[in-house]
Amino acid sequence: MKEDENPFASPLSSPALPVHDAPVTFPRRALLGSLLVMLPWPMLGIAACMGLSLFEKSSEAIFMFGSITMIFLLPLAFVVTSEWIYGTLIGIVWLLVLFLPLWLGKRALRPRFHVQTVLVCQSLFSAMQAGLGFLMILGKQC
């Protein structure tokens, strides 16, 4: 046995293991992952509303993409009278969340904030938007 070897050293204390504080960057394919985790929720909400014949007009589908955002943009609704401008702003917020991995890809993040965490948060954000949108349209019918 060599003098510099420690017989009581565990494999976790080995110097050959990677350092856990190394920065992690987002791969470009994370954008496709974002789309795959965010898009099913609004599409499921739109399909449910169409299946139950809840839509009075097609512009109500934007509720599935931005109902929570709509709550924060309510003061703007007093100034803007166009449904299209309001819907466009809601869609822009959804797209900004979709492109979040590209923005984060330019920055080095710590490993505890992995790509998977961002994708789960994006999926939850999209599910909450679609869920509240479905409840808003359902509540309008009652």
N, CA, C and O of each residue as an XYZ file, in Angstrom:
568
protein
N       0.856     -1.181      0.000
C       0.000      0.000      0.000
C       0.895      1.234      0.000
O       1.894      1.297      0.716
N       0.519      2.207     -0.812
C       1.287      3.440     -0.900
C       1.003      4.308      0.313
O      -0.036      4.178      0.961
N       1.926      5.176      0.604
C       1.770      6.044      1.769
C       0.667      7.077      1.578
O      -0.001      7.434      2.548
N       0.453      7.572      0.349
C      -0.522      8.633      0.125
C      -1.952      8.116      0.003
O      -2.890      8.912     -0.042
N      -2.138      6.793     -0.051
C      -3.485      6.236     -0.127
C      -4.091      6.134      1.266
O      -3.407      5.775      2.225
N      -5.334      6.440      1.368
C      -6.054      6.336      2.632
C      -6.948      5.107      2.555
O      -7.853      5.073      1.722
N      -6.731      4.102      3.387
C      -7.544      2.888      3.298
C      -8.981      3.107      3.773
O      -9.855      2.288      3.490
N      -9.230      4.194      4.484
C     -10.565      4.472      5.009
C     -11.337      5.481      4.159
O     -12.437      5.895      4.525
N     -10.767      5.865      3.046
C     -11.431      6.851      2.190
C     -12.633      6.209      1.506
O     -12.567      5.074      1.035
N     -13.710      6.943      1.463
C     -14.905      6.453      0.783
C     -14.857      6.871     -0.677
O     -14.126      7.795     -1.033
N     -15.622      6.207     -1.518
C     -15.624      6.602     -2.936
C     -16.134      8.031     -3.140
O     -15.792      8.669     -4.135
N     -16.944      8.536     -2.212
C     -17.457      9.902     -2.348
C     -16.388     10.951     -2.092
O     -16.501     12.082     -2.565
N     -15.363     10.591     -1.358
C     -14.307     11.567     -1.090
C     -13.175     11.470     -2.088
O     -12.135     12.105     -1.918
N     -13.370     10.684     -3.122
C     -12.348     10.515     -4.144
C     -12.172     11.808     -4.936
O     -13.156     12.436     -5.324
N     -10.920     12.209     -5.177
C     -10.689     13.434     -5.950
C     -11.024     13.282     -7.429
O     -11.085     14.280     -8.148
N     -11.243     12.053     -7.901
C     -11.540     11.837     -9.314
C     -12.985     12.163     -9.664
O     -13.310     12.312    -10.842
N     -13.859     12.278     -8.669
C     -15.259     12.593     -8.934
C     -15.415     14.055     -9.323
O     -14.646     14.900     -8.864
N     -16.393     14.367    -10.159
C     -16.574     15.762    -10.581
C     -17.006     16.657     -9.417
O     -17.640     16.207     -8.463
N     -16.655     17.890     -9.523
C     -17.038     18.868     -8.516
C     -18.500     19.228     -8.732
O     -18.908     19.451     -9.872
N     -19.304     19.293     -7.665
C     -20.735     19.534     -7.797
C     -21.080     21.004     -7.954
O     -22.249     21.338     -8.146
N     -20.119     21.871     -7.879
C     -20.391     23.290     -8.059
C     -20.121     23.755     -9.479
O     -20.127     24.956     -9.750
N     -19.884     22.818    -10.388
C     -19.617     23.190    -11.775
C     -20.881     23.760    -12.406
O     -21.971     23.251    -12.144
N     -20.770     24.793    -13.224
C     -21.957     25.381    -13.847
C     -22.589     24.440    -14.865
O     -21.904     23.655    -15.521
N     -23.900     24.535    -14.981
C     -24.674     23.732    -15.931
C     -25.300     24.685    -16.928
O     -25.875     25.700    -16.534
N     -25.199     24.382    -18.200
C     -25.847     25.206    -19.220
C     -26.973     24.399    -19.847
O     -26.937     23.169    -19.861
N     -27.969     25.099    -20.362
C     -29.118     24.450    -20.965
C     -28.816     24.100    -22.409
O     -28.277     24.924    -23.148
N     -29.159     22.886    -22.818
C     -28.964     22.530    -24.226
C     -30.036     23.186    -25.092
O     -31.102     23.559    -24.602
N     -29.747     23.319    -26.352
C     -30.697     23.919    -27.296
C     -31.969     23.086    -27.413
O     -33.041     23.628    -27.684
N     -31.861     21.784    -27.213
C     -33.050     20.939    -27.340
C     -34.020     21.137    -26.179
O     -35.116     20.575    -26.187
N     -33.635     21.919    -25.195
C     -34.536     22.201    -24.077
C     -35.751     22.994    -24.552
O     -36.810     22.928    -23.928
N     -35.616     23.743    -25.649
C     -36.757     24.469    -26.207
C     -37.822     23.492    -26.701
O     -39.016     23.722    -26.509
N     -37.397     22.417    -27.328
C     -38.349     21.392    -27.761
C     -38.997     20.734    -26.548
O     -40.195     20.449    -26.561
N     -38.219     20.493    -25.510
C     -38.776     19.945    -24.280
C     -39.790     20.885    -23.660
O     -40.819     20.450    -23.145
N     -39.495     22.188    -23.712
C     -40.436     23.182    -23.189
C     -41.753     23.132    -23.936
O     -42.825     23.164    -23.332
N     -41.667     23.054    -25.243
C     -42.878     22.986    -26.053
C     -43.659     21.709    -25.758
O     -44.889     21.728    -25.705
N     -42.950     20.605    -25.568
C     -43.620     19.328    -25.307
C     -44.259     19.263    -23.924
O     -45.219     18.517    -23.735
N     -43.753     20.026    -22.948
C     -44.373     19.990    -21.625
C     -45.401     21.096    -21.438
O     -46.255     20.997    -20.556
N     -45.339     22.144    -22.248
C     -46.279     23.258    -22.072
C     -47.501     23.166    -22.979
O     -48.597     23.545    -22.567
N     -47.340     22.684    -24.175
C     -48.427     22.705    -25.152
C     -49.577     21.731    -24.875
O     -50.717     22.066    -25.196
N     -49.346     20.551    -24.302
C     -50.489     19.639    -24.105
C     -51.591     20.191    -23.197
O     -52.765     19.891    -23.417
N     -51.247     20.981    -22.195
C     -52.264     21.476    -21.264
C     -53.269     22.409    -21.920
O     -54.470     22.195    -21.755
N     -52.845     23.435    -22.657
C     -53.859     24.264    -23.336
C     -54.637     23.490    -24.397
O     -55.834     23.711    -24.580
N     -53.954     22.583    -25.092
C     -54.645     21.799    -26.111
C     -55.696     20.889    -25.477
O     -56.776     20.702    -26.036
N     -55.380     20.326    -24.314
C     -56.343     19.499    -23.592
C     -57.532     20.337    -23.125
O     -58.676     19.887    -23.195
N     -57.266     21.545    -22.652
C     -58.349     22.436    -22.238
C     -59.230     22.859    -23.406
O     -60.453     22.911    -23.282
N     -58.608     23.159    -24.530
C     -59.382     23.543    -25.725
C     -60.223     22.365    -26.202
O     -61.386     22.538    -26.565
N     -59.635     21.161    -26.204
C     -60.392     19.979    -26.632
C     -61.565     19.704    -25.685
O     -62.649     19.327    -26.131
N     -61.348     19.891    -24.392
C     -62.442     19.674    -23.434
C     -63.555     20.689    -23.631
O     -64.734     20.339    -23.574
N     -63.190     21.943    -23.861
C     -64.214     22.978    -24.081
C     -64.963     22.751    -25.387
O     -66.171     22.979    -25.465
N     -64.248     22.306    -26.403
C     -64.919     22.040    -27.675
C     -65.810     20.806    -27.559
O     -66.903     20.765    -28.123
N     -65.336     19.808    -26.826
C     -66.137     18.594    -26.637
C     -67.413     18.861    -25.858
O     -68.440     18.228    -26.107
N     -67.354     19.789    -24.923
C     -68.532     20.140    -24.127
C     -69.304     21.322    -24.713
O     -70.286     21.772    -24.122
N     -68.876     21.820    -25.855
C     -69.494     22.960    -26.545
C     -69.599     24.182    -25.622
O     -70.666     24.782    -25.492
N     -68.485     24.539    -24.988
C     -68.479     25.659    -24.057
C     -68.054     26.982    -24.693
O     -68.345     28.047    -24.150
N     -67.369     26.927    -25.837
C     -66.911     28.158    -26.483
C     -68.067     28.876    -27.160
O     -68.811     28.278    -27.937
N     -68.215     30.171    -26.861
C     -69.186     30.986    -27.580
C     -68.548     31.614    -28.807
O     -69.204     31.799    -29.832
N     -67.257     31.942    -28.698
C     -66.499     32.433    -29.846
C     -65.084     31.892    -29.758
O     -64.612     31.531    -28.680
N     -64.417     31.838    -30.892
C     -63.106     31.189    -30.954
C     -62.026     31.943    -30.176
O     -61.024     31.345    -29.785
N     -62.211     33.227    -29.947
C     -61.191     33.998    -29.226
C     -61.100     33.610    -27.754
O     -60.156     34.010    -27.073
N     -62.053     32.845    -27.254
C     -62.008     32.395    -25.865
C     -60.934     31.334    -25.642
O     -60.616     31.020    -24.495
N     -60.373     30.780    -26.704
C     -59.312     29.774    -26.572
C     -58.060     30.369    -25.945
O     -57.260     29.631    -25.370
N     -57.867     31.678    -26.035
C     -56.694     32.313    -25.433
C     -56.719     32.179    -23.914
O     -55.679     32.296    -23.267
N     -57.899     31.935    -23.336
C     -57.991     31.718    -21.884
C     -57.137     30.523    -21.461
O     -56.602     30.503    -20.353
N     -57.011     29.540    -22.331
C     -56.223     28.351    -21.989
C     -54.728     28.659    -21.931
O     -53.974     27.947    -21.268
N     -54.306     29.691    -22.604
C     -52.890     30.042    -22.633
C     -52.526     31.117    -21.615
O     -51.353     31.266    -21.274
N     -53.506     31.866    -21.127
C     -53.121     32.979    -20.275
C     -54.149     33.444    -19.276
O     -54.313     34.651    -19.098
N     -54.834     32.561    -18.629
C     -55.869     33.011    -17.699
C     -55.286     33.626    -16.427
O     -55.830     34.605    -15.917
N     -54.203     33.078    -15.911
C     -53.572     33.676    -14.732
C     -52.932     35.003    -15.101
O     -53.002     35.964    -14.336
N     -52.316     35.058    -16.261
C     -51.736     36.309    -16.752
C     -52.816     37.360    -16.920
O     -52.589     38.545    -16.674
N     -53.991     36.921    -17.340
C     -55.106     37.829    -17.553
C     -55.489     38.552    -16.256
O     -55.860     39.725    -16.286
N     -55.400     37.867    -15.144
C     -55.728     38.487    -13.861
C     -54.785     39.655    -13.581
O     -55.212     40.708    -13.108
N     -53.501     39.460    -13.878
C     -52.526     40.523    -13.637
C     -52.634     41.663    -14.653
O     -52.190     42.779    -14.387
N     -53.224     41.379    -15.813
C     -53.383     42.400    -16.844
C     -54.755     43.077    -16.805
O     -55.073     43.866    -17.694
N     -55.561     42.787    -15.804
C     -56.894     43.393    -15.711
C     -56.878     44.920    -15.694
O     -57.740     45.522    -16.334
N     -55.956     45.577    -15.005
C     -55.947     47.047    -15.076
C     -55.758     47.562    -16.505
O     -56.264     48.629    -16.852
N     -55.039     46.816    -17.321
C     -54.848     47.207    -18.714
C     -56.145     47.086    -19.507
O     -56.322     47.788    -20.502
N     -57.044     46.220    -19.089
C     -58.317     46.028    -19.793
C     -59.195     47.265    -19.723
O     -60.057     47.458    -20.581
N     -58.996     48.099    -18.725
C     -59.768     49.341    -18.636
C     -59.315     50.365    -19.671
O     -60.077     51.251    -20.057
N     -58.071     50.236    -20.114
C     -57.515     51.186    -21.083
C     -57.642     50.648    -22.510
O     -58.029     51.377    -23.424
N     -57.315     49.374    -22.690
C     -57.328     48.752    -24.009
C     -58.702     48.141    -24.248
O     -59.171     47.323    -23.457
N     -59.335     48.537    -25.326
C     -60.667     48.018    -25.627
C     -60.631     46.867    -26.629
O     -61.635     46.180    -26.817
N     -59.493     46.652    -27.268
C     -59.392     45.606    -28.278
C     -59.082     44.261    -27.635
O     -58.143     44.135    -26.849
N     -59.879     43.266    -27.978
C     -59.648     41.910    -27.503
C     -58.356     41.342    -28.054
O     -57.690     40.550    -27.387
N     -57.996     41.739    -29.262
C     -56.813     41.189    -29.911
C     -55.529     41.669    -29.253
O     -54.577     40.900    -29.119
N     -55.492     42.924    -28.845
C     -54.293     43.433    -28.164
C     -54.135     42.735    -26.823
O     -53.036     42.326    -26.450
N     -55.217     42.607    -26.119
C     -55.210     41.936    -24.824
C     -54.786     40.475    -24.986
O     -53.955     39.986    -24.220
N     -55.337     39.789    -25.957
C     -54.975     38.396    -26.234
C     -53.535     38.247    -26.677
O     -52.871     37.270    -26.330
N     -53.048     39.217    -27.446
C     -51.656     39.191    -27.888
C     -50.709     39.319    -26.702
O     -49.701     38.615    -26.643
N     -51.013     40.195    -25.768
C     -50.179     40.346    -24.577
C     -50.160     39.053    -23.752
O     -49.119     38.664    -23.222
N     -51.293     38.407    -23.650
C     -51.363     37.139    -22.925
C     -50.510     36.084    -23.632
O     -49.777     35.338    -22.982
N     -50.604     36.023    -24.936
C     -49.799     35.074    -25.705
C     -48.314     35.349    -25.614
O     -47.512     34.415    -25.599
N     -47.933     36.616    -25.553
C     -46.518     36.977    -25.437
C     -45.949     36.469    -24.115
O     -44.824     35.970    -24.077
N     -46.708     36.591    -23.040
C     -46.240     36.091    -21.742
C     -46.050     34.577    -21.800
O     -45.065     34.062    -21.270
N     -46.967     33.860    -22.431
C     -46.845     32.414    -22.550
C     -45.607     32.051    -23.355
O     -44.883     31.123    -22.996
N     -45.359     32.777    -24.443
C     -44.172     32.510    -25.265
C     -42.875     32.847    -24.525
O     -41.867     32.162    -24.698
N     -42.897     33.889    -23.712
C     -41.703     34.210    -22.924
C     -41.356     33.084    -21.959
O     -40.182     32.768    -21.767
N     -42.363     32.485    -21.359
C     -42.116     31.340    -20.475
C     -41.631     30.148    -21.294
O     -40.798     29.373    -20.823
N     -42.142     29.993    -22.508
C     -41.704     28.907    -23.376
C     -40.228     29.041    -23.732
O     -39.511     28.041    -23.776
N     -39.771     30.255    -23.983
C     -38.385     30.484    -24.382
C     -37.441     30.674    -23.195
O     -36.286     31.056    -23.382
N     -37.908     30.417    -22.002
C     -37.095     30.559    -20.803
C     -35.789     29.756    -20.853
O     -34.755     30.287    -20.447
N     -35.782     28.505    -21.330
C     -34.508     27.780    -21.391
C     -33.476     28.426    -22.299
O     -32.278     28.331    -22.031
N     -33.915     29.081    -23.370
C     -32.934     29.765    -24.223
C     -32.294     30.935    -23.491
O     -31.095     31.176    -23.624
N     -33.089     31.655    -22.723
C     -32.551     32.774    -21.956
C     -31.631     32.263    -20.855
O     -30.565     32.831    -20.614
N     -32.044     31.198    -20.194
C     -31.205     30.626    -19.146
C     -29.983     29.925    -19.720
O     -28.982     29.762    -19.022
N     -30.049     29.506    -20.981
C     -28.923     28.828    -21.612
C     -27.709     29.715    -21.774
O     -26.592     29.213    -21.898
N     -27.902     31.005    -21.777
C     -26.783     31.936    -21.915
C     -26.085     32.185    -20.584
O     -25.013     32.788    -20.540
N     -26.695     31.721    -19.509
C     -26.132     31.903    -18.176
C     -25.741     30.553    -17.607
O     -26.380     29.540    -17.890
N     -24.717     30.545    -16.827
C     -24.323     29.313    -16.144
C     -25.075     29.236    -14.820
O     -25.045     30.176    -14.026
N     -25.732     28.138    -14.594
C     -26.517     27.947    -13.381
C     -25.900     26.852    -12.531
O     -25.109     26.043    -13.015
N     -26.258     26.836    -11.306
C     -25.770     25.796    -10.404
C     -26.564     24.510    -10.621
O     -27.719     24.570    -11.042
N     -25.973     23.353    -10.344
C     -26.618     22.073    -10.654
C     -27.966     21.848     -9.989
O     -28.782     21.093    -10.516
N     -28.222     22.466     -8.868
C     -29.507     22.209     -8.230
C     -30.664     22.830     -9.006
O     -31.826     22.596     -8.672
N     -30.363     23.610    -10.027
C     -31.372     24.250    -10.868
C     -31.231     23.677    -12.276
O     -30.861     24.389    -13.210
N     -31.526     22.392    -12.421
C     -31.321     21.686    -13.672
C     -32.419     21.977    -14.683
O     -33.421     22.626    -14.383
N     -32.196     21.483    -15.868
C     -33.151     21.609    -16.961
C     -34.489     20.967    -16.576
O     -35.552     21.495    -16.903
N     -34.430     19.841    -15.889
C     -35.651     19.145    -15.509
C     -36.510     19.997    -14.576
O     -37.737     19.979    -14.673
N     -35.882     20.731    -13.689
C     -36.627     21.596    -12.777
C     -37.352     22.683    -13.555
O     -38.508     22.993    -13.265
N     -36.686     23.254    -14.529
C     -37.307     24.297    -15.350
C     -38.473     23.718    -16.146
O     -39.521     24.354    -16.258
N     -38.301     22.527    -16.694
C     -39.373     21.908    -17.476
C     -40.581     21.583    -16.601
O     -41.719     21.753    -17.040
N     -40.357     21.126    -15.388
C     -41.471     20.840    -14.483
C     -42.210     22.127    -14.136
O     -43.440     22.155    -14.112
N     -41.457     23.194    -13.865
C     -42.085     24.486    -13.551
C     -42.872     25.022    -14.738
O     -43.957     25.576    -14.565
N     -42.331     24.860    -15.944
C     -43.054     25.291    -17.132
C     -44.339     24.493    -17.311
O     -45.378     25.054    -17.661
N     -44.273     23.196    -17.073
C     -45.461     22.369    -17.214
C     -46.523     22.759    -16.182
O     -47.709     22.827    -16.505
N     -46.101     23.013    -14.956
C     -47.048     23.440    -13.926
C     -47.661     24.798    -14.257
O     -48.857     25.008    -14.055
N     -46.848     25.714    -14.762
C     -47.343     27.038    -15.165
C     -48.409     26.888    -16.244
O     -49.477     27.494    -16.158
N     -48.118     26.082    -17.252
C     -49.059     25.885    -18.351
C     -50.317     25.165    -17.883
O     -51.416     25.488    -18.334
N     -50.172     24.192    -16.986
C     -51.335     23.473    -16.468
C     -52.232     24.400    -15.648
O     -53.457     24.324    -15.739
N     -51.622     25.267    -14.854
C     -52.431     26.212    -14.070
C     -53.148     27.201    -14.983
O     -54.310     27.529    -14.743
N     -52.471     27.680    -16.027
C     -53.105     28.595    -16.977
C     -54.312     27.925    -17.630
O     -55.396     28.505    -17.696
N     -54.112     26.695    -18.114
C     -55.193     25.994    -18.806
C     -56.320     25.611    -17.841
O     -57.497     25.691    -18.195
N     -55.963     25.199    -16.639
C     -56.983     24.825    -15.656
C     -57.862     25.998    -15.277
O     -59.085     25.867    -15.241
N     -57.262     27.139    -14.993
C     -58.054     28.319    -14.650
C     -58.860     28.802    -15.855
O     -59.995     29.256    -15.710
N     -58.264     28.700    -17.045
C     -59.001     29.068    -18.258
C     -60.231     28.206    -18.463
O     -61.293     28.707    -18.831
N     -60.088     26.900    -18.224
C     -61.240     25.997    -18.343
C     -62.297     26.350    -17.303
O     -63.489     26.367    -17.610
N     -61.868     26.633    -16.073
C     -62.845     26.994    -15.032
C     -63.537     28.312    -15.345
O     -64.717     28.479    -15.036
N     -62.811     29.257    -15.958
C     -63.429     30.534    -16.330
C     -64.507     30.337    -17.388
O     -65.592     30.915    -17.307
N     -64.191     29.515    -18.378
C     -65.173     29.260    -19.445
C     -66.332     28.437    -18.913
O     -67.482     28.676    -19.284
N     -66.050     27.480    -18.057
C     -67.104     26.672    -17.448
C     -67.994     27.544    -16.546
O     -69.216     27.396    -16.551
N     -67.383     28.448    -15.776
C     -68.149     29.325    -14.918
C     -69.007     30.315    -15.677
O     -70.052     30.747    -15.190
N     -68.568     30.670    -16.862
C     -69.343     31.585    -17.697
C     -70.635     30.932    -18.166
O     -71.622     31.622    -18.420
N     -70.635     29.622    -18.280
C     -71.821     28.893    -18.746
C     -72.872     28.713    -17.642
O     -74.056     28.528    -17.923
N     -72.424     28.770    -16.398
C     -73.347     28.520    -15.276
C     -74.126     29.757    -14.899
O     -74.941     29.716    -13.978
